[in-house]
């Protein structure tokens, strides 16, 4: 695997020049005490060092070695223990957590960049802290004070890890039909029984204890999603005894091979209710916005690394030549416009994705830290709209980018040596887990757009239009952004007016792509406007922005036609004909 | 890996109803003696049996086991020896070869379907007969009678295998700069020295001998591609002695793990000139049309298998429900329009790809078997145009299809069990080898379209327009096909008129996609017109055709904008900025 050079200059351009976040932080009473431009810069540098020196160098070996399973125990790949220790000692396990329990309480708009660097360095490894952070988030939001006191400090510090146990063999995206059972015990705890599959980090040897958050049903629970409760089920109980749970096996997967994907068996394990009975799915959903943004970032991290590798290869590999050059004189791959097209496309997606994740994370920060209730409410609505797009669109572009990166290397991209094939295998999971991208698209269109008659989208469009009208943009970019907004507006209105579940289902993925490309156009306009000097970084930003507008934004024209197409064939075919 | 059910009914629909090939064969003096509808049907049934029962069942195990290398020897995966023996005994090694040397001389329009079935069953395994057939083709076309007598019979029978040794560490797509040397010996043979990489089937244990076709340069050869000669270099010489060549190692790859990709070292190995000195690349190119069509088919085979697996999963998996159905009652995935959209897209691409490969193979048959010189010439021009499209477009759609098939299964698509992840890993190579798809696109636009001012494309468009005007199509389909032809015409004219190498390079991939989608529209029109009864097969063909026209053909609108976009940003960025 090629070296990883964390894109710190690019990140600081976003934080300081595009979004001017230090100013926002300074104006917020909570964040003003915690972070400023210098703190952010120091943290990014430290995270870059950790990612580059402690995690990235082992990513290929970890993939080859994978995790191993024997008699209920999972052994992680070489290098992961040391990296995990360094990560914990650096306090990265509590980056955004609650300071009352020892975490740092940093804004998400800063944390997304650390998460992205970890994902670039080794997606498998990055899942350990991510899952723990997710469990902490749910616990901090919904757990009793007693549970928080007992568990959060050791989870933030990295001494203990966390896992999320949702999926069952017959119930993946359809959590309403889970069968795991919870029975109340006399001491106020619950006995949890059932089998969970696809549990990332369900068992491993990095920590002494693993705190599972498990969805299960109480005996008298209503049918469907309204009968699900959430329980905290530790691997090791407070008295030091092993809880009645075990890892039955780990999956053999296409990628993220150094992350153990476990079958977890709960056999009357002791658990503690988190939040209210039958409100487990609600509790889970409040944290899902964070998790899904996190998975969207996982599409960007590997894409960045793929770009760096492809760019290096293209600079150094001598192959072919421009017209007129002697046939025995080979030139760098960068003389070929098609190679540049691939590299430009990769950068256009990766840099816009990073900008979009920053934008969305900052909205999440407003919902969490602002003292202006109206601003909080508005931000929450926008976050609800944008989250499935960050997850679905950024990971779809993540695969596209990594496949392009592999393609730049030709046959050398298909063999292990350069690491491109691993990035493709790793990033592929991001389109699948935490709700497949098809489900994200249905969530977007069916729950976030159609029910409010497109009001959230209208807000986004108005903001982008206002930006187009007020910012310093080229005439071409201004009119292209306004036209793109218009297309999005027309498609939204078309679907909202028709409104049938069949139409929403048939067009959801097209619509997710459409709004994604329009948002990336808005992000590129923001970046182009901020890149107003003659520095190399600014010049390159303007160049890639121009490429995005001329070569990639036109994809929306087909998507509009696809949305407005006749979809009657789809449901006409009988099931037996498939 | 799920079972493979060869799509024989679909193939016979193409042969008999869409293209009416038995009639064409009957009218050809050579083919009339070799093949008719019954022979074809019997051969397809036999090939289906072999693929389904002898090859497909081992594909997953073969992938897991891979090939192993020790002390210069390659051991193939379990099951491959028995499958290879069955394949050889069935005469499949000489399917399209020269009957003068014991082969069957079947038309390519029949053979493509056998090749596709092998590729569905196990892409790795299918490369063994494919490479041998490729070597036979070059040898039959360019070798001396003596060489043909000596080698062809045993290669057709499967007793000996073949390999093509082109790539070198520093020379992949740029064969003009190869360094392998050939020195004339007193006995008329040559001593060959050099290192070749990425040699599929360069060494293995399936046959006693492997016949390598090696590109090398004579001492006084001109620089560049005009100084390359082709040599036949057997692993074992006629006197039974081992030749001076060896396999140095095999690659560790993303996929096709059961196909050995070898580093081959030639250390003064004895070789025999094939064709004329310094005309080796020409000799190679005459067979490349066949090979590239073959690789295009390799995009379709795994896609077919991916569809079958996804359709089976979608029928059987109960997850989610339509609006109004009780929350504890799960329905099949097929109630979800988005799942159907994915499955329809897969079928639309796979079935059109199969139709297109048949169409192109039939043109190849005309070039080979026709006694009408003008028809031969015309067919050859069309084949030259279509070949890079079959290779590039069908394999790009092959990856897209397999990724969709994996997506239908959600998390179950990412683990090994169902085989979807293997299909993605396997099919990925088809976009890379035998000339990357970017190179195919450059070949298409730079060599087949621009130099003749779009004449070959005009011919294709005229044919499709004539079909639209004369066949029985719905009004919508007729006008959509004519409009698509018009778009292709405009884009071709635009590029031909501008004509700069930069524009050709910047738009080649967009253009390849554009013409690919228009050709698939033409293919779907052909299939829809032939599907004129109320049989289930015919009804389904019409349904998928309608879906292709409404949901997939609209992709050309964006491609047109991308072609006509401003591409000036691309070459403006300095190399150091990548």
Short mmCIF file of C-alpha atoms in Angstrom, two decimals, chain A residues 167-177 197-198 223-225 251-257 261 307 311 314-315 317-321 323 326-332 334-345 347 396 399 402-404 406-407 410-417 421 424-429 431-432 436-439 442 501-510 536 539-540 543-544 546-547 550-552 554-559 561-562 565-578, chain B residues 167-177 197-198 223-225 251-257 261 307 311 314-315 317-321 323 326-332 334-345 347 396 399 402-404 406-407 410-417 421 424-429 431-432 436-439 442 501-510 536 539-540 543-544 546-547 550-552 554-559 561-562 565-578:
data_model
loop_
_atom_site.label_atom_id
_atom_site.label_comp_id
_atom_site.label_asym_id
_atom_site.label_seq_id
_atom_site.Cartn_x
_atom_site.Cartn_y
_atom_site.Cartn_z
CA UNK A 167 -29.27 -7.18 12.86
CA UNK A 168 -30.58 -10.73 13.17
CA UNK A 169 -30.37 -13.53 10.58
CA UNK A 170 -33.91 -12.88 9.30
CA UNK A 171 -34.03 -9.16 10.10
CA UNK A 172 -31.55 -6.79 8.51
CA UNK A 173 -33.04 -3.49 7.45
CA UNK A 174 -36.38 -4.61 8.84
CA UNK A 175 -35.70 -4.29 12.56
CA UNK A 176 -39.39 -4.42 13.43
CA UNK A 177 -39.35 -8.20 13.11
CA UNK A 197 -25.31 -11.16 13.14
CA UNK A 198 -23.04 -8.72 11.31
CA UNK A 223 -45.57 -5.77 17.03
CA UNK A 224 -43.16 -4.00 14.72
CA UNK A 225 -40.70 -1.20 15.35
CA UNK A 251 -17.70 -13.64 8.72
CA UNK A 252 -15.40 -14.05 5.75
CA UNK A 253 -15.83 -10.89 3.75
CA UNK A 254 -14.84 -9.08 0.60
CA UNK A 255 -13.07 -6.34 2.52
CA UNK A 256 -12.57 -4.69 5.93
CA UNK A 257 -11.01 -8.04 6.77
CA UNK A 261 -17.85 -9.06 11.88
CA UNK A 307 -6.37 9.43 -5.35
CA UNK A 311 -1.65 10.50 -8.73
CA UNK A 314 0.51 8.61 -12.91
CA UNK A 315 3.34 11.06 -12.23
CA UNK A 317 4.81 5.77 -14.66
CA UNK A 318 6.18 6.40 -18.16
CA UNK A 319 3.84 4.93 -20.71
CA UNK A 320 2.74 6.20 -24.10
CA UNK A 321 3.44 9.66 -25.46
CA UNK A 323 1.61 12.94 -30.78
CA UNK A 326 9.56 9.61 -30.70
CA UNK A 327 8.12 6.08 -30.32
CA UNK A 328 10.90 4.94 -28.01
CA UNK A 329 10.47 7.86 -25.61
CA UNK A 330 7.77 7.19 -23.03
CA UNK A 331 6.14 10.07 -21.17
CA UNK A 332 4.34 10.23 -17.84
CA UNK A 334 -0.23 12.66 -17.04
CA UNK A 335 0.17 13.55 -20.72
CA UNK A 336 -3.00 11.53 -21.42
CA UNK A 337 -6.19 13.56 -21.10
CA UNK A 338 -8.18 10.47 -20.12
CA UNK A 339 -5.85 9.79 -17.18
CA UNK A 340 -6.29 13.39 -16.09
CA UNK A 341 -10.06 13.02 -16.50
CA UNK A 342 -9.98 10.13 -14.04
CA UNK A 343 -7.78 11.96 -11.55
CA UNK A 344 -9.84 15.15 -11.82
CA UNK A 345 -13.04 13.19 -11.28
CA UNK A 347 -10.54 14.96 -6.74
CA UNK A 396 -21.48 5.79 -3.96
CA UNK A 399 -16.69 3.40 -4.77
CA UNK A 402 -11.67 4.01 -5.80
CA UNK A 403 -12.56 2.10 -8.97
CA UNK A 404 -11.13 5.00 -11.00
CA UNK A 406 -7.57 1.33 -9.52
CA UNK A 407 -8.14 1.90 -13.22
CA UNK A 410 -4.12 -0.68 -15.06
CA UNK A 411 -2.99 -4.22 -14.26
CA UNK A 412 -1.00 -2.87 -11.31
CA UNK A 413 -4.29 -1.77 -9.77
CA UNK A 414 -5.61 -5.33 -9.77
CA UNK A 415 -2.72 -6.87 -7.84
CA UNK A 416 -2.21 -6.38 -4.14
CA UNK A 417 1.05 -4.49 -4.27
CA UNK A 421 -7.68 -3.26 -4.92
CA UNK A 424 -12.11 -0.94 -3.58
CA UNK A 425 -12.88 -4.00 -1.45
CA UNK A 426 -12.92 -1.97 1.75
CA UNK A 427 -14.97 1.00 0.58
CA UNK A 428 -17.64 -1.26 -0.92
CA UNK A 429 -19.09 -2.01 2.53
CA UNK A 431 -22.65 1.48 0.49
CA UNK A 432 -24.18 -1.47 2.29
CA UNK A 436 -28.03 0.25 2.25
CA UNK A 437 -27.86 3.24 -0.04
CA UNK A 438 -31.21 2.25 -1.53
CA UNK A 439 -32.68 2.49 1.95
CA UNK A 442 -36.04 5.81 0.40
CA UNK A 501 -45.26 4.96 -2.99
CA UNK A 502 -44.40 3.21 -6.27
CA UNK A 503 -43.04 6.41 -7.80
CA UNK A 504 -41.07 7.22 -4.68
CA UNK A 505 -39.60 3.73 -4.66
CA UNK A 506 -38.81 3.74 -8.36
CA UNK A 507 -37.11 7.15 -8.37
CA UNK A 508 -35.52 7.32 -4.91
CA UNK A 509 -31.99 6.43 -6.02
CA UNK A 510 -32.15 8.73 -9.04
CA UNK A 536 -1.37 27.07 -5.74
CA UNK A 539 -5.71 27.92 -8.25
CA UNK A 540 -6.16 24.16 -8.11
CA UNK A 543 -9.54 24.38 -11.74
CA UNK A 544 -11.25 21.36 -10.20
CA UNK A 546 -14.47 24.29 -13.30
CA UNK A 547 -14.04 20.62 -14.17
CA UNK A 550 -18.35 21.16 -17.00
CA UNK A 551 -17.83 17.39 -16.70
CA UNK A 552 -19.76 16.05 -13.73
CA UNK A 554 -24.22 17.48 -16.37
CA UNK A 555 -25.08 14.06 -14.95
CA UNK A 556 -28.20 15.66 -13.49
CA UNK A 557 -29.78 16.06 -16.90
CA UNK A 558 -30.12 12.32 -17.33
CA UNK A 559 -31.28 11.88 -13.76
CA UNK A 561 -35.24 12.31 -17.36
CA UNK A 562 -34.97 9.10 -15.37
CA UNK A 565 -39.75 8.53 -17.00
CA UNK A 566 -42.55 6.00 -17.28
CA UNK A 567 -41.95 3.53 -14.45
CA UNK A 568 -44.94 1.30 -15.14
CA UNK A 569 -42.85 -1.65 -16.38
CA UNK A 570 -41.28 -2.08 -12.96
CA UNK A 571 -44.20 -3.47 -11.01
CA UNK A 572 -45.86 -5.10 -14.02
CA UNK A 573 -43.66 -8.17 -14.11
CA UNK A 574 -44.85 -11.14 -12.07
CA UNK A 575 -42.53 -12.37 -9.30
CA UNK A 576 -41.98 -15.73 -10.94
CA UNK A 577 -40.45 -14.02 -13.96
CA UNK A 578 -37.43 -12.84 -12.00
CA UNK B 167 3.50 -7.15 -21.17
CA UNK B 168 6.82 -6.31 -19.53
CA UNK B 169 7.41 -4.58 -16.20
CA UNK B 170 7.93 -1.17 -17.81
CA UNK B 171 5.72 -1.75 -20.86
CA UNK B 172 2.03 -2.50 -20.40
CA UNK B 173 -0.19 -0.82 -22.93
CA UNK B 174 2.87 0.67 -24.58
CA UNK B 175 4.25 -2.41 -26.33
CA UNK B 176 6.51 -0.35 -28.58
CA UNK B 177 9.04 -0.03 -25.79
CA UNK B 197 4.68 -10.06 -16.52
CA UNK B 198 0.92 -10.51 -16.10
CA UNK B 223 12.18 1.64 -32.68
CA UNK B 224 8.62 1.46 -31.49
CA UNK B 225 5.76 -0.83 -32.48
CA UNK B 251 0.64 -12.41 -8.64
CA UNK B 252 -1.65 -11.99 -5.66
CA UNK B 253 -4.76 -10.40 -7.07
CA UNK B 254 -8.15 -8.97 -6.21
CA UNK B 255 -9.95 -11.68 -8.17
CA UNK B 256 -9.62 -14.46 -10.76
CA UNK B 257 -7.49 -16.05 -8.07
CA UNK B 261 -0.96 -14.64 -13.48
CA UNK B 307 -28.48 -11.54 -11.69
CA UNK B 311 -33.18 -12.64 -8.28
CA UNK B 314 -34.98 -11.23 -3.77
CA UNK B 315 -37.70 -13.82 -4.35
CA UNK B 317 -35.84 -13.03 1.31
CA UNK B 318 -38.72 -11.62 3.33
CA UNK B 319 -37.90 -8.10 4.43
CA UNK B 320 -40.05 -5.02 4.69
CA UNK B 321 -43.57 -4.71 3.32
CA UNK B 323 -47.84 0.21 2.80
CA UNK B 326 -49.07 -5.49 9.15
CA UNK B 327 -45.68 -4.60 10.67
CA UNK B 328 -44.97 -8.18 11.74
CA UNK B 329 -45.62 -9.60 8.28
CA UNK B 330 -42.56 -9.42 6.06
CA UNK B 331 -42.91 -9.63 2.28
CA UNK B 332 -40.47 -10.63 -0.44
CA UNK B 334 -39.68 -7.96 -4.87
CA UNK B 335 -42.41 -5.73 -3.43
CA UNK B 336 -39.84 -2.91 -3.30
CA UNK B 337 -39.66 -0.89 -6.53
CA UNK B 338 -36.00 -0.05 -5.90
CA UNK B 339 -35.07 -3.72 -5.70
CA UNK B 340 -36.89 -4.29 -8.98
CA UNK B 341 -35.09 -1.29 -10.47
CA UNK B 342 -31.78 -2.93 -9.66
CA UNK B 343 -32.83 -6.31 -11.05
CA UNK B 344 -34.32 -4.75 -14.20
CA UNK B 345 -31.14 -2.75 -14.76
CA UNK B 347 -31.24 -7.76 -16.97
CA UNK B 396 -18.12 -1.51 -17.66
CA UNK B 399 -19.04 -4.32 -13.12
CA UNK B 402 -22.34 -7.24 -10.44
CA UNK B 403 -22.19 -4.34 -7.97
CA UNK B 404 -25.98 -4.05 -8.22
CA UNK B 406 -24.23 -7.53 -4.60
CA UNK B 407 -26.29 -4.56 -3.42
CA UNK B 410 -27.25 -6.11 1.38
CA UNK B 411 -24.82 -7.38 4.01
CA UNK B 412 -25.19 -10.88 2.61
CA UNK B 413 -23.65 -9.63 -0.61
CA UNK B 414 -20.48 -8.56 1.17
CA UNK B 415 -19.72 -11.94 2.77
CA UNK B 416 -18.39 -14.87 0.82
CA UNK B 417 -21.36 -17.20 1.26
CA UNK B 421 -18.50 -10.50 -3.78
CA UNK B 424 -17.42 -8.31 -8.34
CA UNK B 425 -13.78 -9.13 -7.68
CA UNK B 426 -13.56 -11.38 -10.73
CA UNK B 427 -15.35 -9.19 -13.25
CA UNK B 428 -13.25 -6.16 -12.30
CA UNK B 429 -10.26 -7.48 -14.28
CA UNK B 431 -12.17 -3.61 -17.50
CA UNK B 432 -8.42 -3.69 -17.16
CA UNK B 436 -7.89 -0.92 -20.31
CA UNK B 437 -11.30 0.46 -21.15
CA UNK B 438 -9.80 3.91 -21.43
CA UNK B 439 -7.49 2.57 -24.13
CA UNK B 442 -9.12 5.93 -27.37
CA UNK B 501 -5.98 14.97 -29.86
CA UNK B 502 -6.81 16.68 -26.55
CA UNK B 503 -10.54 16.66 -27.27
CA UNK B 504 -10.43 13.04 -28.40
CA UNK B 505 -8.59 12.07 -25.23
CA UNK B 506 -10.86 14.09 -22.96
CA UNK B 507 -14.11 12.75 -24.44
CA UNK B 508 -13.20 9.20 -25.48
CA UNK B 509 -14.76 7.47 -22.48
CA UNK B 510 -17.90 9.60 -22.64
CA UNK B 536 -43.70 -15.43 -21.13
CA UNK B 539 -43.58 -10.59 -22.70
CA UNK B 540 -40.61 -10.24 -20.39
CA UNK B 543 -41.07 -5.31 -20.47
CA UNK B 544 -37.31 -5.04 -20.03
CA UNK B 546 -39.51 -0.66 -22.16
CA UNK B 547 -37.52 -0.26 -18.95
CA UNK B 550 -37.36 4.79 -20.12
CA UNK B 551 -34.75 4.33 -17.40
CA UNK B 552 -31.34 3.70 -18.94
CA UNK B 554 -31.66 8.69 -20.91
CA UNK B 555 -28.08 8.43 -19.70
CA UNK B 556 -27.03 9.62 -23.16
CA UNK B 557 -28.34 13.12 -22.55
CA UNK B 558 -25.71 13.78 -19.92
CA UNK B 559 -23.00 12.13 -22.00
CA UNK B 561 -23.34 17.48 -22.52
CA UNK B 562 -20.12 16.01 -21.16
CA UNK B 565 -18.35 20.59 -22.41
CA UNK B 566 -15.36 22.87 -21.96
CA UNK B 567 -12.39 20.56 -21.37
CA UNK B 568 -9.76 23.26 -21.02
CA UNK B 569 -9.25 22.71 -17.27
CA UNK B 570 -7.88 19.23 -17.88
CA UNK B 571 -4.52 20.03 -19.41
CA UNK B 572 -4.13 23.37 -17.63
CA UNK B 573 -2.98 21.93 -14.31
CA UNK B 574 0.76 21.46 -13.88
CA UNK B 575 1.99 17.92 -13.24
CA UNK B 576 3.31 18.75 -9.79
CA UNK B 577 -0.19 19.72 -8.67
CA UNK B 578 -1.45 16.13 -8.91
#
